[in-house]
Amino acid sequence: MAGGDESMAVTSNLFDCTLKIIARNHADLFLRLAFPDLEIELRGTPENVELALPVQPVDFVHRALYAGDEYLMHVEFQLDHFADFPRRLCACHGALTQQYKIPVFSYTLYLRYRAAPIPNEYIVRLGRRIVNRFTYPVLKLWDYVEEISSGKYRELAPFLVMLVEQPDEQILQRERELILAEPDAHKQADLLALAVAIAGRNFDNEFLRFVFRKELEQMQGATLLDEWIEERVQQQVAAQVAAQVAKASEQAREQGLQQGLQQGLQQGLQQGKLEQQRETILHTLRLRFALSSEQFESVAERLAEVTEHTKLGTLFDIALRAYTWGEFQTALDQTATSESTPR
């Protein structure tokens, strides 16, 4: 994957993870966004939704009750629009209806500004004649900037920084004020971590550390640390293994030996796992301690000196639980030094 494509994938995954965490913690928000004039009661959230049809996994579903009847709310989150999205949404809607045997209302929420109209229907035509039409509401997050900033939809505060033309310290402080109004400590920690992660696309880590200095410790228990890192880890492992397998194949061709392929493959898998562990530690540290670019590069160099899975696993545990950045540094220095010391 090219560098630009990888950056886009990371951005998309960050926003996808962010919205899923917000949806889980504040499910009622997405009812209020789509149906502000209706009193709809939330019911239990179906867990582990797997569709029988070969369509992509659904982003979020939630049972709802209106006028005594049960429904399924289905929301898809889109950073940008893709041409095949209407078809995929139609397939998901049909599969959910068949699987749960109750009426399903589906809509999509777009995050990034788009001047061109966004399609809200899937149409099947015979020539010029429309035979079938599936329509769905389209919500655009940038239409809600004032309502988010006013506190009406304060749960979406982490997105303010990407919805304004020129994000500055004032908008970050407003995000912080809105998030601190959340009474649930765990949900507040999640929102703070999400806000810092998204703002990191526009602001230096040192600046973010200053703005959120009073809340850094609180963010340590945020859900984002587990879920976003896990997703990034899976991507890193796949990329590392693919690269090393390709390299091993080339070596085998040049040497004309099957042994070269097997050896290279084993080395690739081993190196991929090590790189995956290092990436996990780095992302954990960056989110927990808002590392500066210099600190990030320094710890990356030190982690490269650690070549044992067990030691990297121990460092990951310390990265999650250390109370201070200095505590992790000490553990890393001791580990890296022990590897470089002759036995």
CSV table of C-alpha atoms in Angstrom, one decimal:
chain,number,residue,atom,x,y,z
A,1,MET,CA,0.0,0.0,0.0
A,2,ALA,CA,1.4,3.4,-0.9
A,3,GLY,CA,2.1,5.9,1.8
A,4,GLY,CA,-0.9,8.1,0.9
A,5,ASP,CA,-3.2,5.1,0.9
A,6,GLU,CA,-1.9,3.9,4.2
A,7,SER,CA,-2.4,7.4,5.8
A,8,MET,CA,-6.0,7.4,4.4
A,9,ALA,CA,-6.6,4.0,5.8
A,10,VAL,CA,-5.4,5.0,9.3
A,11,THR,CA,-7.5,8.1,9.2
A,12,SER,CA,-10.6,6.1,8.2
A,13,ASN,CA,-10.0,3.5,10.9
A,14,LEU,CA,-9.5,6.2,13.5
A,15,PHE,CA,-12.9,7.9,12.7
A,16,ASP,CA,-14.6,4.5,12.3
A,17,CYS,CA,-13.4,3.4,15.7
A,18,THR,CA,-14.3,6.8,17.2
A,19,LEU,CA,-17.9,6.7,16.0
A,20,LYS,CA,-18.4,3.1,17.1
A,21,ILE,CA,-17.2,4.0,20.6
A,22,ILE,CA,-19.5,7.0,20.8
A,23,ALA,CA,-22.4,5.0,19.4
A,24,ARG,CA,-21.9,2.3,22.1
A,25,ASN,CA,-21.6,4.9,24.9
A,26,HIS,CA,-24.3,7.3,23.6
A,27,ALA,CA,-26.7,5.3,21.5
A,28,ASP,CA,-29.6,7.7,22.1
A,29,LEU,CA,-27.6,10.4,20.3
A,30,PHE,CA,-28.1,8.8,17.0
A,31,LEU,CA,-31.8,8.6,17.5
A,32,ARG,CA,-31.9,12.3,18.4
A,33,LEU,CA,-29.8,13.1,15.3
A,34,ALA,CA,-32.1,11.3,12.8
A,35,PHE,CA,-35.5,11.8,14.5
A,36,PRO,CA,-35.3,14.9,16.7
A,37,ASP,CA,-39.1,15.3,16.7
A,38,LEU,CA,-40.0,11.7,17.7
A,39,GLU,CA,-39.9,10.1,21.1
A,40,ILE,CA,-38.2,6.7,20.4
A,41,GLU,CA,-37.2,4.5,23.3
A,42,LEU,CA,-33.9,2.5,23.2
A,43,ARG,CA,-33.9,-1.2,23.8
A,44,GLY,CA,-30.9,-3.6,24.0
A,45,THR,CA,-28.1,-3.5,21.5
A,46,PRO,CA,-27.7,-6.7,19.4
A,47,GLU,CA,-24.2,-8.0,19.9
A,48,ASN,CA,-21.9,-9.5,17.3
A,49,VAL,CA,-24.2,-8.9,14.3
A,50,GLU,CA,-23.1,-11.2,11.5
A,51,LEU,CA,-25.1,-11.2,8.3
A,52,ALA,CA,-25.7,-14.3,6.2
A,53,LEU,CA,-25.1,-12.4,3.0
A,54,PRO,CA,-21.6,-11.6,1.7
A,55,VAL,CA,-21.7,-7.9,2.6
A,56,GLN,CA,-19.4,-5.9,4.8
A,57,PRO,CA,-20.1,-5.9,8.5
A,58,VAL,CA,-22.6,-3.3,9.7
A,59,ASP,CA,-21.3,-0.4,11.7
A,60,PHE,CA,-24.0,0.0,14.4
A,61,VAL,CA,-27.4,-1.5,15.2
A,62,HIS,CA,-29.7,-0.9,18.1
A,63,ARG,CA,-33.2,-2.0,19.0
A,64,ALA,CA,-35.7,0.8,19.4
A,65,LEU,CA,-39.4,1.0,20.5
A,66,TYR,CA,-41.8,3.5,19.0
A,67,ALA,CA,-45.6,3.7,19.6
A,68,GLY,CA,-45.5,0.1,21.0
A,69,ASP,CA,-43.7,-1.4,18.0
A,70,GLU,CA,-40.2,-2.7,17.9
A,71,TYR,CA,-37.7,-1.6,15.3
A,72,LEU,CA,-34.0,-2.0,14.5
A,73,MET,CA,-32.0,1.2,14.1
A,74,HIS,CA,-29.1,0.7,11.6
A,75,VAL,CA,-26.4,3.4,11.2
A,76,GLU,CA,-23.5,3.4,8.8
A,77,PHE,CA,-20.6,5.8,9.2
A,78,GLN,CA,-18.8,7.2,6.1
A,79,LEU,CA,-15.7,9.3,6.0
A,80,ASP,CA,-16.2,9.8,2.3
A,81,HIS,CA,-18.7,8.6,-0.3
A,82,PHE,CA,-18.0,5.6,-2.5
A,83,ALA,CA,-20.0,4.8,-5.6
A,84,ASP,CA,-21.0,1.3,-4.4
A,85,PHE,CA,-22.2,2.4,-1.0
A,86,PRO,CA,-25.9,2.7,-1.9
A,87,ARG,CA,-25.9,-0.9,-3.2
A,88,ARG,CA,-24.1,-2.2,0.0
A,89,LEU,CA,-26.5,-0.3,2.3
A,90,CYS,CA,-29.5,-1.8,0.4
A,91,ALA,CA,-28.0,-5.3,0.9
A,92,CYS,CA,-27.3,-4.7,4.6
A,93,HIS,CA,-30.8,-3.4,5.1
A,94,GLY,CA,-32.4,-6.4,3.4
A,95,ALA,CA,-30.2,-8.8,5.3
A,96,LEU,CA,-30.9,-7.2,8.7
A,97,THR,CA,-34.7,-7.3,8.0
A,98,GLN,CA,-34.5,-11.0,7.1
A,99,GLN,CA,-32.4,-11.9,10.0
A,100,TYR,CA,-34.3,-10.0,12.8
A,101,LYS,CA,-37.8,-10.3,11.3
A,102,ILE,CA,-38.7,-6.7,12.4
A,103,PRO,CA,-38.8,-3.4,10.5
A,104,VAL,CA,-35.4,-1.8,10.1
A,105,PHE,CA,-34.7,1.9,9.6
A,106,SER,CA,-31.3,2.6,8.1
A,107,TYR,CA,-29.4,5.9,7.6
A,108,THR,CA,-25.8,7.0,7.0
A,109,LEU,CA,-23.7,9.7,8.7
A,110,TYR,CA,-21.0,11.4,6.7
A,111,LEU,CA,-18.0,13.0,8.4
A,112,ARG,CA,-15.9,14.8,5.8
A,113,TYR,CA,-17.3,17.8,4.0
A,114,ARG,CA,-18.4,17.2,0.4
A,115,ALA,CA,-19.7,20.0,-1.8
A,116,ALA,CA,-21.3,17.6,-4.4
A,117,PRO,CA,-24.7,16.1,-3.6
A,118,ILE,CA,-24.5,12.8,-1.8
A,119,PRO,CA,-26.7,10.0,-3.2
A,120,ASN,CA,-29.4,8.8,-0.9
A,121,GLU,CA,-30.9,5.9,-2.9
A,122,TYR,CA,-30.1,2.7,-4.7
A,123,ILE,CA,-31.9,2.4,-8.0
A,124,VAL,CA,-32.4,-0.5,-10.5
A,125,ARG,CA,-33.3,0.5,-14.0
A,126,LEU,CA,-34.4,-1.2,-17.2
A,127,GLY,CA,-33.2,1.3,-19.7
A,128,ARG,CA,-34.7,4.5,-18.5
A,129,ARG,CA,-37.5,2.9,-16.5
A,130,ILE,CA,-36.9,2.7,-12.7
A,131,VAL,CA,-37.9,-0.8,-11.5
A,132,ASN,CA,-36.7,-0.7,-7.9
A,133,ARG,CA,-35.7,2.1,-5.5
A,134,PHE,CA,-34.3,1.9,-2.0
A,135,THR,CA,-34.0,5.3,-0.3
A,136,TYR,CA,-32.4,6.2,3.0
A,137,PRO,CA,-31.7,9.4,5.0
A,138,VAL,CA,-28.2,11.0,4.7
A,139,LEU,CA,-26.9,13.1,7.7
A,140,LYS,CA,-23.9,15.3,7.3
A,141,LEU,CA,-21.9,16.0,10.4
A,142,TRP,CA,-20.8,19.4,9.2
A,143,ASP,CA,-24.4,20.5,9.3
A,144,TYR,CA,-24.4,20.1,13.1
A,145,VAL,CA,-21.4,22.3,14.0
A,146,GLU,CA,-23.5,24.9,15.9
A,147,GLU,CA,-25.6,22.3,17.7
A,148,ILE,CA,-22.5,20.4,18.7
A,149,SER,CA,-20.8,23.6,19.9
A,150,SER,CA,-23.9,24.7,21.8
A,151,GLY,CA,-24.0,21.4,23.7
A,152,LYS,CA,-27.1,19.9,22.1
A,153,TYR,CA,-25.0,17.1,20.7
A,154,ARG,CA,-22.0,17.5,23.0
A,155,GLU,CA,-21.2,13.8,22.6
A,156,LEU,CA,-19.8,14.6,19.2
A,157,ALA,CA,-17.5,17.3,20.5
A,158,PRO,CA,-14.3,15.4,19.5
A,159,PHE,CA,-15.2,16.1,15.9
A,160,LEU,CA,-15.4,19.9,16.1
A,161,VAL,CA,-11.7,20.3,15.3
A,162,MET,CA,-12.2,18.6,11.9
A,163,LEU,CA,-15.5,20.4,11.1
A,164,VAL,CA,-14.3,24.0,11.3
A,165,GLU,CA,-12.2,25.7,8.6
A,166,GLN,CA,-9.3,26.9,10.9
A,167,PRO,CA,-9.1,24.8,14.1
A,168,ASP,CA,-7.3,26.7,16.9
A,169,GLU,CA,-6.8,26.5,20.7
A,170,GLN,CA,-10.2,28.1,21.2
A,171,ILE,CA,-12.0,25.2,19.5
A,172,LEU,CA,-10.0,22.7,21.5
A,173,GLN,CA,-10.9,24.4,24.7
A,174,ARG,CA,-14.6,24.3,23.7
A,175,GLU,CA,-14.3,20.6,23.0
A,176,ARG,CA,-12.7,20.1,26.4
A,177,GLU,CA,-15.5,22.1,28.1
A,178,LEU,CA,-18.2,20.0,26.4
A,179,ILE,CA,-16.6,16.7,27.2
A,180,LEU,CA,-16.1,17.6,30.8
A,181,ALA,CA,-19.8,18.2,31.0
A,182,GLU,CA,-20.3,14.4,30.6
A,183,PRO,CA,-21.2,13.1,34.1
A,184,ASP,CA,-20.0,9.5,33.5
A,185,ALA,CA,-16.3,9.3,34.2
A,186,HIS,CA,-15.6,6.3,31.9
A,187,LYS,CA,-17.5,7.9,29.0
A,188,GLN,CA,-15.7,11.2,29.7
A,189,ALA,CA,-12.3,9.4,29.5
A,190,ASP,CA,-13.3,7.9,26.2
A,191,LEU,CA,-14.4,11.3,24.7
A,192,LEU,CA,-11.1,12.9,25.9
A,193,ALA,CA,-9.0,10.2,24.3
A,194,LEU,CA,-11.0,10.5,21.1
A,195,ALA,CA,-10.6,14.2,21.0
A,196,VAL,CA,-6.8,14.1,21.5
A,197,ALA,CA,-6.5,11.3,18.8
A,198,ILE,CA,-8.5,13.3,16.2
A,199,ALA,CA,-6.8,16.7,17.1
A,200,GLY,CA,-3.5,15.0,16.6
A,201,ARG,CA,-4.0,15.3,12.9
A,202,ASN,CA,-3.9,19.1,13.2
A,203,PHE,CA,-1.9,20.0,16.3
A,204,ASP,CA,1.6,19.2,17.7
A,205,ASN,CA,1.6,16.6,20.5
A,206,GLU,CA,3.3,19.1,22.9
A,207,PHE,CA,0.5,21.6,22.3
A,208,LEU,CA,-2.2,18.9,22.9
A,209,ARG,CA,-0.4,17.9,26.1
A,210,PHE,CA,-0.7,21.5,27.3
A,211,VAL,CA,-4.3,21.9,26.4
A,212,PHE,CA,-5.4,18.6,28.0
A,213,ARG,CA,-2.7,18.5,30.7
A,214,LYS,CA,-5.2,18.1,33.5
A,215,GLU,CA,-6.9,15.2,31.9
A,216,LEU,CA,-4.0,13.1,30.7
A,217,GLU,CA,-4.2,10.6,33.6
A,218,GLN,CA,-7.9,10.2,33.2
A,219,MET,CA,-7.5,9.1,29.6
A,220,GLN,CA,-5.4,6.1,30.5
A,221,GLY,CA,-8.6,4.0,31.0
A,222,ALA,CA,-10.1,4.9,27.6
A,223,THR,CA,-11.7,2.3,25.4
A,224,LEU,CA,-9.9,3.8,22.4
A,225,LEU,CA,-6.5,2.5,23.6
A,226,ASP,CA,-7.7,-1.1,23.4
A,227,GLU,CA,-9.9,-1.0,20.2
A,228,TRP,CA,-7.9,1.3,18.0
A,229,ILE,CA,-4.6,-0.3,18.8
A,230,GLU,CA,-6.0,-3.8,18.2
A,231,GLU,CA,-7.1,-2.7,14.7
A,232,ARG,CA,-3.8,-1.1,13.9
A,233,VAL,CA,-1.9,-4.1,15.1
A,234,GLN,CA,-3.8,-6.4,12.7
A,235,GLN,CA,-3.0,-4.1,9.8
A,236,GLN,CA,0.7,-3.9,10.8
A,237,VAL,CA,1.0,-7.7,11.1
A,238,ALA,CA,-0.6,-8.2,7.7
A,239,ALA,CA,1.6,-5.6,6.0
A,240,GLN,CA,4.8,-6.9,7.6
A,241,VAL,CA,4.1,-10.5,6.7
A,242,ALA,CA,3.1,-9.7,3.1
A,243,ALA,CA,6.3,-7.7,2.6
A,244,GLN,CA,8.5,-10.4,4.1
A,245,VAL,CA,6.9,-13.1,2.1
A,246,ALA,CA,7.4,-11.2,-1.1
A,247,LYS,CA,11.1,-10.7,-0.1
A,248,ALA,CA,11.5,-14.4,0.7
A,249,SER,CA,9.9,-15.4,-2.7
A,250,GLU,CA,12.4,-13.1,-4.5
A,251,GLN,CA,15.3,-14.6,-2.6
A,252,ALA,CA,14.1,-18.1,-3.3
A,253,ARG,CA,13.9,-17.4,-7.1
A,254,GLU,CA,17.4,-15.9,-7.1
A,255,GLN,CA,18.9,-18.8,-5.1
A,256,GLY,CA,16.7,-21.5,-6.8
A,257,LEU,CA,16.2,-23.1,-3.4
A,258,GLN,CA,13.0,-24.0,-1.7
A,259,GLN,CA,14.9,-23.8,1.6
A,260,GLY,CA,15.5,-20.1,0.9
A,261,LEU,CA,11.7,-19.5,0.7
A,262,GLN,CA,11.0,-21.4,3.9
A,263,GLN,CA,13.7,-19.7,5.8
A,264,GLY,CA,12.7,-16.2,4.5
A,265,LEU,CA,9.1,-16.9,5.3
A,266,GLN,CA,9.9,-17.8,8.9
A,267,GLN,CA,12.1,-14.8,9.3
A,268,GLY,CA,9.3,-12.6,7.8
A,269,LEU,CA,6.7,-13.9,10.2
A,270,GLN,CA,9.1,-13.4,13.1
A,271,GLN,CA,10.0,-9.9,12.1
A,272,GLY,CA,6.4,-9.1,11.4
A,273,LYS,CA,5.4,-10.1,14.9
A,274,LEU,CA,8.2,-8.0,16.4
A,275,GLU,CA,7.2,-5.0,14.4
A,276,GLN,CA,3.6,-5.4,15.4
A,277,GLN,CA,4.5,-5.4,19.1
A,278,ARG,CA,6.6,-2.3,18.7
A,279,GLU,CA,3.8,-0.5,16.8
A,280,THR,CA,1.4,-1.4,19.6
A,281,ILE,CA,3.7,0.0,22.2
A,282,LEU,CA,4.3,3.2,20.3
A,283,HIS,CA,0.6,3.9,19.7
A,284,THR,CA,-0.2,3.2,23.3
A,285,LEU,CA,2.5,5.6,24.5
A,286,ARG,CA,1.5,8.3,22.0
A,287,LEU,CA,-2.1,8.2,23.1
A,288,ARG,CA,-1.4,7.9,26.9
A,289,PHE,CA,1.5,10.5,27.2
A,290,ALA,CA,1.0,12.7,24.1
A,291,LEU,CA,4.7,12.2,23.1
A,292,SER,CA,6.5,14.9,21.2
A,293,SER,CA,8.0,14.0,17.8
A,294,GLU,CA,11.5,13.8,19.4
A,295,GLN,CA,10.3,11.5,22.2
A,296,PHE,CA,8.5,9.3,19.7
A,297,GLU,CA,11.6,8.9,17.5
A,298,SER,CA,13.8,8.2,20.5
A,299,VAL,CA,11.6,5.5,22.0
A,300,ALA,CA,11.1,3.9,18.5
A,301,GLU,CA,14.9,3.6,18.2
A,302,ARG,CA,15.2,2.1,21.6
A,303,LEU,CA,12.4,-0.4,20.9
A,304,ALA,CA,14.2,-1.5,17.7
A,305,GLU,CA,17.0,-2.7,20.0
A,306,VAL,CA,14.6,-5.1,21.8
A,307,THR,CA,14.3,-8.3,19.7
A,308,GLU,CA,12.6,-10.8,22.0
A,309,HIS,CA,8.8,-11.2,22.0
A,310,THR,CA,8.6,-11.8,25.8
A,311,LYS,CA,10.4,-8.6,26.6
A,312,LEU,CA,8.3,-6.5,24.1
A,313,GLY,CA,5.2,-8.1,25.7
A,314,THR,CA,6.4,-7.0,29.1
A,315,LEU,CA,7.0,-3.4,27.8
A,316,PHE,CA,3.5,-3.3,26.4
A,317,ASP,CA,2.0,-4.2,29.8
A,318,ILE,CA,4.2,-1.4,31.3
A,319,ALA,CA,3.1,1.1,28.6
A,320,LEU,CA,-0.6,0.4,29.6
A,321,ARG,CA,-0.1,0.6,33.3
A,322,ALA,CA,2.8,3.0,34.0
A,323,TYR,CA,1.7,6.1,35.9
A,324,THR,CA,4.3,8.4,34.2
A,325,TRP,CA,6.3,8.6,31.0
A,326,GLY,CA,9.5,8.4,33.1
A,327,GLU,CA,8.4,5.1,34.6
A,328,PHE,CA,8.2,3.6,31.1
A,329,GLN,CA,11.5,5.1,30.0
A,330,THR,CA,13.3,3.5,32.9
A,331,ALA,CA,11.8,0.1,32.1
A,332,LEU,CA,12.7,0.5,28.4
A,333,ASP,CA,16.3,1.6,29.2
A,334,GLN,CA,16.8,-1.4,31.5
A,335,THR,CA,15.4,-3.8,28.9
A,336,ALA,CA,17.3,-2.4,25.9
A,337,THR,CA,20.5,-2.4,28.0
A,338,SER,CA,20.1,-6.0,29.0
A,339,GLU,CA,19.8,-7.0,25.4
A,340,SER,CA,23.0,-5.2,24.4
A,341,THR,CA,25.0,-6.5,27.3
A,342,PRO,CA,27.3,-9.5,26.3
A,343,ARG,CA,26.3,-12.8,28.0
